[in-house]
Short mmCIF file of C-alpha atoms in Angstrom, two decimals:
data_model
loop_
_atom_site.label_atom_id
_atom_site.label_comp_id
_atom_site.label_asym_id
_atom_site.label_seq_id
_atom_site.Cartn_x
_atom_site.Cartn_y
_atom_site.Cartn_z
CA UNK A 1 26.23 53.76 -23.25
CA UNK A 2 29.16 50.77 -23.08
CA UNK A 3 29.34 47.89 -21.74
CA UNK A 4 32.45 47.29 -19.27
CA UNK A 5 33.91 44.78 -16.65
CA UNK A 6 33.19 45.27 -13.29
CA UNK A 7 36.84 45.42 -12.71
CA UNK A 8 37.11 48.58 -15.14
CA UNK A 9 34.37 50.18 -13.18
CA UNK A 10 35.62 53.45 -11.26
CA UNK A 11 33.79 56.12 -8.92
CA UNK A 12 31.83 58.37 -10.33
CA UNK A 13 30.90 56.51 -13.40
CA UNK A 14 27.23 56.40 -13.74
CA UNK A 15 25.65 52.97 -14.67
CA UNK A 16 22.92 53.33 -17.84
CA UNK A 17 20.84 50.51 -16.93
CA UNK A 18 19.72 49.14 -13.73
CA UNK A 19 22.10 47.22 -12.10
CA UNK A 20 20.54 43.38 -10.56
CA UNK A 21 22.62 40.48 -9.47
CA UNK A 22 22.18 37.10 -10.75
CA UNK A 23 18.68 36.56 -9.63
CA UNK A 24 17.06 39.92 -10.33
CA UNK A 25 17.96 41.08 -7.20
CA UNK A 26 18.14 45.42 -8.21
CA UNK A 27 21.10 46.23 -6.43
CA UNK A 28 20.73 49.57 -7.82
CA UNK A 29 18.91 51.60 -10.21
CA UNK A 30 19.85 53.12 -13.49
CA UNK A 31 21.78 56.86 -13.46
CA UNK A 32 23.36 55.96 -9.46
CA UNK A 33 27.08 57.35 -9.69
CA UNK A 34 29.46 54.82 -8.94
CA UNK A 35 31.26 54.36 -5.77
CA UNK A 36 33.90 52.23 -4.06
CA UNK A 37 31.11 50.42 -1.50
CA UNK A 38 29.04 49.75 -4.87
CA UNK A 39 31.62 48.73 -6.93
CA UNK A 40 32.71 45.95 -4.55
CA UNK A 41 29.15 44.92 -3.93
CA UNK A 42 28.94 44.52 -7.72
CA UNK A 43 32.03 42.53 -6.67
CA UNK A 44 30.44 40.44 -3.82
CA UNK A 45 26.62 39.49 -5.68
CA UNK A 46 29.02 38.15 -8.84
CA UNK A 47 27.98 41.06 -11.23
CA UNK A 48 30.66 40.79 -14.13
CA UNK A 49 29.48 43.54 -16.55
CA UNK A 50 28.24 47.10 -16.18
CA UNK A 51 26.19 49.06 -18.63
CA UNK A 52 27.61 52.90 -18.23
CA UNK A 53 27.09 56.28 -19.70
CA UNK A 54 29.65 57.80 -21.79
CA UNK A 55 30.27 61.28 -20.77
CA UNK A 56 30.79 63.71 -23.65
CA UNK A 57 34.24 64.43 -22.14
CA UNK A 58 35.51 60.69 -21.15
CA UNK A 59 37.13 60.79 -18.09
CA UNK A 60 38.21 64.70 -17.36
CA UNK A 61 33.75 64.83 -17.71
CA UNK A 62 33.35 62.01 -15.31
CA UNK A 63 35.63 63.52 -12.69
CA UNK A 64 34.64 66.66 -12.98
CA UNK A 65 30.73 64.87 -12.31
CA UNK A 66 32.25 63.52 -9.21
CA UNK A 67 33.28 66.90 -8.32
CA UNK A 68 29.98 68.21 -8.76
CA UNK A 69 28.20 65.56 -5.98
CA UNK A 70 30.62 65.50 -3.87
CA UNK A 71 30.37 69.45 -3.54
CA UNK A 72 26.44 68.67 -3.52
CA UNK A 73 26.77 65.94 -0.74
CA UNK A 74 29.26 68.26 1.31
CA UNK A 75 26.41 70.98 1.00
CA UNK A 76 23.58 68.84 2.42
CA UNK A 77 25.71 67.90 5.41
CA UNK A 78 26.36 71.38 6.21
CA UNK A 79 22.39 71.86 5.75
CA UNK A 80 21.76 69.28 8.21
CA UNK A 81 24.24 70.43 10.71
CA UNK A 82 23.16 73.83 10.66
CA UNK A 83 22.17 75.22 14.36
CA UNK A 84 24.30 72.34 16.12
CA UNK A 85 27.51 74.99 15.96
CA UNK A 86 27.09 76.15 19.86
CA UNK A 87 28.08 72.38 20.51
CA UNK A 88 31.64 71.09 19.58
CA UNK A 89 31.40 67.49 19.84
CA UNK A 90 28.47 68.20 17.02
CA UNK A 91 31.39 70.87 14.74
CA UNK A 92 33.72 67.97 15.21
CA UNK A 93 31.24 65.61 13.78
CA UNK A 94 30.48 67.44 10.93
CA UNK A 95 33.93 68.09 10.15
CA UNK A 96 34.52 63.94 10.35
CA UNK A 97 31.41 63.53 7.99
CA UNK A 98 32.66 66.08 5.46
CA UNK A 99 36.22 63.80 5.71
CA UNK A 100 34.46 60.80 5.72
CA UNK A 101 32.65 62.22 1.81
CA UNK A 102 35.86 63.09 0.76
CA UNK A 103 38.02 60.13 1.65
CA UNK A 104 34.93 57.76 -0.51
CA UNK A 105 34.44 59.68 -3.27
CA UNK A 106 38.52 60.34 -3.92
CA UNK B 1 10.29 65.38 23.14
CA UNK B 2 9.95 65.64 27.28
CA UNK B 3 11.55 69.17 28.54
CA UNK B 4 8.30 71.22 27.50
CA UNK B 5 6.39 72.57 30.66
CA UNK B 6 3.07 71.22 31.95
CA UNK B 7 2.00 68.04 32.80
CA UNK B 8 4.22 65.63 34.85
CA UNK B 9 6.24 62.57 32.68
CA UNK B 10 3.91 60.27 34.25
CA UNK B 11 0.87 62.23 33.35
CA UNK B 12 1.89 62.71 29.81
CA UNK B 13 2.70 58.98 29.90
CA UNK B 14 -0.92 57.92 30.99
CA UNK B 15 -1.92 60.02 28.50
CA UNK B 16 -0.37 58.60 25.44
CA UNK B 17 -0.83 55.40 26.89
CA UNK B 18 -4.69 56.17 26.34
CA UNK B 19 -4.50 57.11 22.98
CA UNK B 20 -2.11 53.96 22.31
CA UNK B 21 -4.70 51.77 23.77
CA UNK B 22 -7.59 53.38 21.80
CA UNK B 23 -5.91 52.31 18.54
CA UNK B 24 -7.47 49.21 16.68
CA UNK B 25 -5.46 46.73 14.58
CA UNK B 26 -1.99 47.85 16.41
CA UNK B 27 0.15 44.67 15.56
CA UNK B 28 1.04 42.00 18.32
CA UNK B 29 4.44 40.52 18.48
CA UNK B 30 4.64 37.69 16.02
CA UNK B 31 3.20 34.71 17.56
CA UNK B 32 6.01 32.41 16.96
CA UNK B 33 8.15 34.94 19.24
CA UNK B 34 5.63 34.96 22.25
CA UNK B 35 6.06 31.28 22.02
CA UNK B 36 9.58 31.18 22.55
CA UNK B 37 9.50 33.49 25.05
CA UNK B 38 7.06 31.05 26.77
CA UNK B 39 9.53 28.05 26.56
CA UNK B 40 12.94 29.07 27.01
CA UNK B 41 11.53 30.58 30.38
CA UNK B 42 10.93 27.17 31.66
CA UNK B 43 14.71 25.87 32.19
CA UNK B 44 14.32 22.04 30.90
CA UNK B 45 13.35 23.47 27.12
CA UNK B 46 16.01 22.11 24.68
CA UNK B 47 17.59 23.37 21.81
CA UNK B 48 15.46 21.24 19.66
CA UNK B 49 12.55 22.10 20.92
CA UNK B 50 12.74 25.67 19.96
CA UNK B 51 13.78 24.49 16.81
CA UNK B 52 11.19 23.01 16.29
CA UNK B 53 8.27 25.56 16.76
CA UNK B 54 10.94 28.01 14.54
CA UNK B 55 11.29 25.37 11.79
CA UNK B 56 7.33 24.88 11.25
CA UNK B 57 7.08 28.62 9.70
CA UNK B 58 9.71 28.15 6.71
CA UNK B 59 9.46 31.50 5.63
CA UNK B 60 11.28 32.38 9.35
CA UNK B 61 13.45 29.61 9.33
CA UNK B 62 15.14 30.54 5.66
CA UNK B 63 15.36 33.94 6.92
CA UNK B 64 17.02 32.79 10.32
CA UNK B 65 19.38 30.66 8.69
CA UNK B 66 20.33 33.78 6.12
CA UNK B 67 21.17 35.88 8.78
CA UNK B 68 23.20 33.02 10.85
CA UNK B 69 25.53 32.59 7.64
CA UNK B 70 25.69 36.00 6.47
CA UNK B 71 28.36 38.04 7.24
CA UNK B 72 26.83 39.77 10.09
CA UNK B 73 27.75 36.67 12.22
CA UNK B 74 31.00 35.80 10.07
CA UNK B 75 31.08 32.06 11.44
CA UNK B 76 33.69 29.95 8.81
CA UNK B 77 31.28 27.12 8.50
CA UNK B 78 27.99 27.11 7.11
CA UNK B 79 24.70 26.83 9.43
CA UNK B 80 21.98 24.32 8.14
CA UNK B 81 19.93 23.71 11.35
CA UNK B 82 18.11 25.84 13.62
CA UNK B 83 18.83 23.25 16.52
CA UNK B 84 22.80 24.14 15.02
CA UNK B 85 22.41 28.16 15.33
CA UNK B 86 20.34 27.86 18.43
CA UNK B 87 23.46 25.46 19.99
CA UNK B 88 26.29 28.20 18.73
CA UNK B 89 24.39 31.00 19.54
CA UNK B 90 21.98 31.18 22.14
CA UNK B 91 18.41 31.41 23.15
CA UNK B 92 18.52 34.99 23.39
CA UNK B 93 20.58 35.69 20.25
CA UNK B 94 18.05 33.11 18.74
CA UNK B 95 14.84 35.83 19.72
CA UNK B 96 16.86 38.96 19.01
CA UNK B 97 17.28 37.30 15.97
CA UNK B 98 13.68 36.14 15.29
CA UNK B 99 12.38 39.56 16.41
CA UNK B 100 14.69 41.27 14.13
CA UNK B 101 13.47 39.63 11.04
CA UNK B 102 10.20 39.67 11.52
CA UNK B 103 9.57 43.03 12.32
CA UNK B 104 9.51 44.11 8.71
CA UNK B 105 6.36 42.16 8.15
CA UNK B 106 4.78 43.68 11.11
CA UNK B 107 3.98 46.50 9.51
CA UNK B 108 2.30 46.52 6.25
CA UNK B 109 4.68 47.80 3.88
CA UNK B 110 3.75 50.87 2.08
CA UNK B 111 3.04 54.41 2.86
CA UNK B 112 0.88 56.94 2.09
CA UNK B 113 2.70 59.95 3.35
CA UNK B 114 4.97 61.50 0.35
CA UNK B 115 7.59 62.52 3.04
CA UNK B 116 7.72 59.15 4.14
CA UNK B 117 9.67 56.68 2.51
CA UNK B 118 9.70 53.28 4.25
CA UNK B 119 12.52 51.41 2.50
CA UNK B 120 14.35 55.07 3.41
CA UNK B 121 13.51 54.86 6.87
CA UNK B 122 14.79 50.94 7.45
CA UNK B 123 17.71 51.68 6.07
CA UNK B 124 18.31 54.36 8.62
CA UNK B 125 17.13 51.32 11.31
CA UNK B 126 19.52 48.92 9.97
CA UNK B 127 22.00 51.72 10.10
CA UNK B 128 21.11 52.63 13.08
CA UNK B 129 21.48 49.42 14.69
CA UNK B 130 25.08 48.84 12.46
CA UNK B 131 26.03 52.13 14.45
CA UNK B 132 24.97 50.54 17.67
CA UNK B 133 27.19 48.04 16.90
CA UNK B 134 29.94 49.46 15.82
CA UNK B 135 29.60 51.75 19.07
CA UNK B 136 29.46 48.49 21.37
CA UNK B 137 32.42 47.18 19.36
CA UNK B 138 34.69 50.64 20.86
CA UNK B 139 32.82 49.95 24.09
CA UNK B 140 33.27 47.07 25.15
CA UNK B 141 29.80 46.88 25.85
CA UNK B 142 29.00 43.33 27.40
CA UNK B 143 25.41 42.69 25.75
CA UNK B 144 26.17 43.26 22.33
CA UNK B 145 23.36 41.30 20.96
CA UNK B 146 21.14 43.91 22.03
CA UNK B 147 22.85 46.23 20.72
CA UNK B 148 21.64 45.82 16.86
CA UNK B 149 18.20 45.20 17.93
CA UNK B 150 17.66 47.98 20.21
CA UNK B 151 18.65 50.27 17.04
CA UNK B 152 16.74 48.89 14.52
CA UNK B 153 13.54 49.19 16.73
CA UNK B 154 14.31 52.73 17.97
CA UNK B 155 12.17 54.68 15.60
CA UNK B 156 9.53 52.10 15.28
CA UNK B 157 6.99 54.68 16.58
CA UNK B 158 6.73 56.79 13.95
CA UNK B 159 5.73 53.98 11.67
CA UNK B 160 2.36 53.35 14.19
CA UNK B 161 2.34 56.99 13.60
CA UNK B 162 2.68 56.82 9.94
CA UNK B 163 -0.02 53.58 9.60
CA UNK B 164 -2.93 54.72 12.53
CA UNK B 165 -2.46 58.49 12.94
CA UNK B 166 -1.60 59.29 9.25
CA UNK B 167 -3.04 62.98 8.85
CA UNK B 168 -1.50 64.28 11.77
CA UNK B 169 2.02 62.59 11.22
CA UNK B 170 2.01 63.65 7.53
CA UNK B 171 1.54 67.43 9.06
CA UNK B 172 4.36 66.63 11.31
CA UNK B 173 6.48 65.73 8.25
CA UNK B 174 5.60 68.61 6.71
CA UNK B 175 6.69 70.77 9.29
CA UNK B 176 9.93 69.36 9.86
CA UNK B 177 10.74 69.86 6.26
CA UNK B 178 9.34 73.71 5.71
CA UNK B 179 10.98 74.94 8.90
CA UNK B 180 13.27 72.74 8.69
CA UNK B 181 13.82 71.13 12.07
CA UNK B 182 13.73 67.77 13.85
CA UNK B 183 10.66 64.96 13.12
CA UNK B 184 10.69 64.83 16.45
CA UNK B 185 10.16 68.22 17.65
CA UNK B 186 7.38 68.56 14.90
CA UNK B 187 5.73 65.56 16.14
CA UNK B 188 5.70 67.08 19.88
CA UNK B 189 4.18 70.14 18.08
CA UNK B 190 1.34 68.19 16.73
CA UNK B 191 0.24 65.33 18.55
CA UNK B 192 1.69 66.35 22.14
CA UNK B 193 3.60 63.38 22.33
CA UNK B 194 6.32 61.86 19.99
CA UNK B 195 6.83 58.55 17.92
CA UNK B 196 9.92 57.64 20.56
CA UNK B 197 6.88 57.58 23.60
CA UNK B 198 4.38 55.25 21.81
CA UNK B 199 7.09 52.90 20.56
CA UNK B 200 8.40 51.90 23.75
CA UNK B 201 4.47 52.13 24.39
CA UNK B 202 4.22 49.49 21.87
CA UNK B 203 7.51 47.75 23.33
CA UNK B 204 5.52 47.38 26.76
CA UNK B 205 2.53 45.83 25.27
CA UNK B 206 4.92 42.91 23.57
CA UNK B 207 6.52 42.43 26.57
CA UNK B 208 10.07 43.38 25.11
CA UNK B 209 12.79 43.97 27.67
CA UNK B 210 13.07 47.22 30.05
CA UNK B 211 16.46 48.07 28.47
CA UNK B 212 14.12 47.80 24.86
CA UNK B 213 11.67 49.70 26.18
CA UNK B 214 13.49 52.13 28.04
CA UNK B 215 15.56 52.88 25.19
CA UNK B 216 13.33 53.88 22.34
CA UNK B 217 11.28 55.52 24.98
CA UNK B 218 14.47 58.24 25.91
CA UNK B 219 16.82 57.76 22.72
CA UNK B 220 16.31 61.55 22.61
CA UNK B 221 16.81 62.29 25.77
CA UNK B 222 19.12 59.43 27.00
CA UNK B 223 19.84 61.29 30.33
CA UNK B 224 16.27 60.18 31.99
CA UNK B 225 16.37 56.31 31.11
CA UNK B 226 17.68 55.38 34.52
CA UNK B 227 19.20 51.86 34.29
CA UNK B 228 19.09 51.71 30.43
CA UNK B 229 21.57 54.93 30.37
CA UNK B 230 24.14 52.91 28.69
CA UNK B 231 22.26 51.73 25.97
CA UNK B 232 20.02 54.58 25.72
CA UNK B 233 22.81 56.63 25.04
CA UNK B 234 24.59 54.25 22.44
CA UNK B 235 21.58 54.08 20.36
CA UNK B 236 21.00 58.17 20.83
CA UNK B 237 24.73 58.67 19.38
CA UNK B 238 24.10 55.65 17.18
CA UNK B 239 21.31 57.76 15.37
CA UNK B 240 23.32 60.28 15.21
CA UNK B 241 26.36 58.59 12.90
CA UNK B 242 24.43 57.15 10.73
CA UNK B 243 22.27 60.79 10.02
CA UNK B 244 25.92 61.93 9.63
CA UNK B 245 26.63 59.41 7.21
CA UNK B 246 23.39 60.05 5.52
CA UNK B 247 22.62 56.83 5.59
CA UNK B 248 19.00 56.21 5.00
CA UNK B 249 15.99 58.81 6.21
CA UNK B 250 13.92 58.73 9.24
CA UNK B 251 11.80 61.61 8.01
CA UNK B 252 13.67 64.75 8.70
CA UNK B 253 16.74 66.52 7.06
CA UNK B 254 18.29 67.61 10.47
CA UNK B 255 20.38 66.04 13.21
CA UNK B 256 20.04 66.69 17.07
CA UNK B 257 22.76 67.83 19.09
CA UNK B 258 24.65 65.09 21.08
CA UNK B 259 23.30 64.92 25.02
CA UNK B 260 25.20 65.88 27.22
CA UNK B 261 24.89 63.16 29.44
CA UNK B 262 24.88 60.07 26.47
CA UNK B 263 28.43 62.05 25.81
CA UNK B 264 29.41 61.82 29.52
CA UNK B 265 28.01 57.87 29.91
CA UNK B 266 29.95 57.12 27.27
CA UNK B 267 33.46 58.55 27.55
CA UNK B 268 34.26 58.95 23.92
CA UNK B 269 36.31 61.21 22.67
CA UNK B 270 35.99 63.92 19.11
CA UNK B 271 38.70 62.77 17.60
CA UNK B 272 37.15 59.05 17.53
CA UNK B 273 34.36 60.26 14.88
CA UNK B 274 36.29 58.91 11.72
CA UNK B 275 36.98 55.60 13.03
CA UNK B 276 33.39 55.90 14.29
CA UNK B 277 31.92 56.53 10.86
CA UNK B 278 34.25 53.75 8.99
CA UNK B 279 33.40 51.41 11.39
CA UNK B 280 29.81 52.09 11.08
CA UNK B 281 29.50 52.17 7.38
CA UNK B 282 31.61 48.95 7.65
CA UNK B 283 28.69 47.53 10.09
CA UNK B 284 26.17 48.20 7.70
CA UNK B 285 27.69 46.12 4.89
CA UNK B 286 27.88 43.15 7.22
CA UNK B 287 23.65 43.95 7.66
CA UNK B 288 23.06 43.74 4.29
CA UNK B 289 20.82 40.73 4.51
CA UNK B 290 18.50 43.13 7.08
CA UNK B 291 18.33 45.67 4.14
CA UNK B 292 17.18 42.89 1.83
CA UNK B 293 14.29 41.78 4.31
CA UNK B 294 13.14 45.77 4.55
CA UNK B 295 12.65 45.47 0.22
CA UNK B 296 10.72 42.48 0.37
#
């Protein structure tokens, strides 16, 4: 675990203690991945350090975590869509979705 | 879900009605809200007096005044009064936005059921009503204040499910998870009716608009809410964004196919679903302060 600026913060990092704003407000709990919309709440509710987890690897480990949920998320929305295929407006949807996890998490 | 065979709508109506009405403890609309409904009826109530009957419950006047200056509104200059919001904004912004923050305490808080989260299934409200939003935004839709509400109440059925019929709702969750299909056609399964009819059942009993009622009653099936197709159907494809943006849970790990006719009413077009989405998710960080309520 180290302690960083919020500014150093990047996706995919995963915070090692729960994060609260300045009146012990949990914004989010302990082991949550990192993402952009997090980050700049962190940002917004003046939180100025972040305790995270080193990753055995440094960053090549932390990407390659990122990797690993965003193939997880992309899975679940596939799960969810499943039996919607006979309409298109829904297989356009999904497809949006699926950009929509990519474009945050990249 | 309406569509199976059998008894007419209005038949299956009465009959959910009855088992609505044979419920003890269901919650009444917060007093301070049937109030204001009283007064701002009568044309010669001021500003200041509504302000007044808001500002003797503090609790809803802090939470009023957080939501006037947060950046769901956006105004440049700071709020302090409720006569102040209730001059900028409205009467009826005013209830939407007393209704909207009071309807977390409603409800008690907690859940038994272990498929039921309830800080998971606000956050889908909140989202759902962000989506709403963000819909009425594209739209142009004229009423946009209803708009939020009429998302973040959509579901509110299936917590009177949750809280008075718990046994057979927490078989209905289980179903929709083990098959896995929608809460909603589990909950037709087992109780012959579905959290979307006794919520607007719920809606009548407060009184709450026809477009309100009419809305949560057919945000499945958008194509029978008559006059309320509009909004019906922007709260329908609402529900369905934020599911795709897996924002929040309202029990289930599926999402229904678009209707037809909410598609039609609406006029959007496929290629609009990643604006859609952005603009959603963008909603819901301007509705933070409504997530912050749901905790409490």
């Amino acid at each position: 675990m180290k302690l960083i600026r919020t500014e150093e913060a990047r996706p995919g990092m995963q915070v090692a203690k729960d994060v609260t704003d300045l009146r012990g407000n949990l914004l989010f709990k302990a082991g949550t991945p990192l993402d952009p919309l997090l980050i700049e709440r962190c940002r917004q509710r003046n939180v100025s350090h972040l305790f995270i987890e080193e990753t055995a690897g440094g960053p090549a480990a932390a990407e390659s975590d990122t990797q690993v949920r965003r193939e997880h998320i992309l899975r679940q929305i596939d799960r969810m869509f499943s039996g919607t295929e006979s309409s298109a407006v829904m297989v356009s949807l999904r497809e949006a979705a699926k950009r929509y996890v990519q474009s945050m998490s990249g | 879900m309406t569509g199976m065979s059998g008894p007419s709508p209005q038949e299956a109506h009465d009959r959910v009605k009855k088992i609505v009405d044979r419920i003890q403890g269901l919650p009444s609309l917060p007093s301070t809200l049937t109030s204001i409904n009283q007064m701002v009826l009568n044309t010669k109530t001021s500003p200041k007096e509504v302000a007044q009957l808001i500002s003797s419950d503090p609790a809803l006047t802090s939470k009023v005044l957080r939501i006037v200056n947060s950046t769901f509104y956006g105004f440049p200059n700071r709020i302090a009064t409720i006569t102040h919001a209730i001059v900028i904004l409205g009467f009826n912004t005013i209830k939407s936005i007393v209704l909207s923050s009071s309807i977390f305490d409603v409800f008690q808080r907690n859940s038994d059921a272990v498929d039921f989260d309830r800080t998971e299934f606000w956050r889908h409200s909140v989202g759902c009503g962000a989506a709403a939003r963000a819909l009425g935004h594209r739209l142009n839709y004229p009423a946009a204040e209803e708009l939020f509400i009429a998302g973040l109440l959509h579901d509110i059925g299936k917590i009177v499910l949750d809280q008075f019929l718990a046994a057979q709702f927490q078989e209905a969750l289980r179903m929709a998870k083990e098959r896995p299909c929608l809460l909603v056609q589990a909950e037709a399964e087992v109780f012959g009716f579905t959290h979307a009819d006794v919520g607007s059942l719920l809606f009548e009993k407060w009184n709450l608009s026809k477009g309100l009622v009419q809305t949560t009653r057919f945000h499945h099936n958008p194509g029978l809410a008559g006059d309320s197709l509009k909004l019906a159907a922007i709260v329908h494809v609402a529900d369905i964004l934020v599911r795709a943006l897996r924002f929040g849970n309202g029990g289930d790990e599926k999402i229904p196919i678009v209707s037809d006719s909410a598609w039609a009413a609406l006029a959007l077009e496929e290629s609009e679903f990643d604006a859609l989405l952005r603009q959603t998710r963008a909603e819901i960080e301007k509705a933070t302060v409504f997530l912050d309520f749901a905790k409490k």
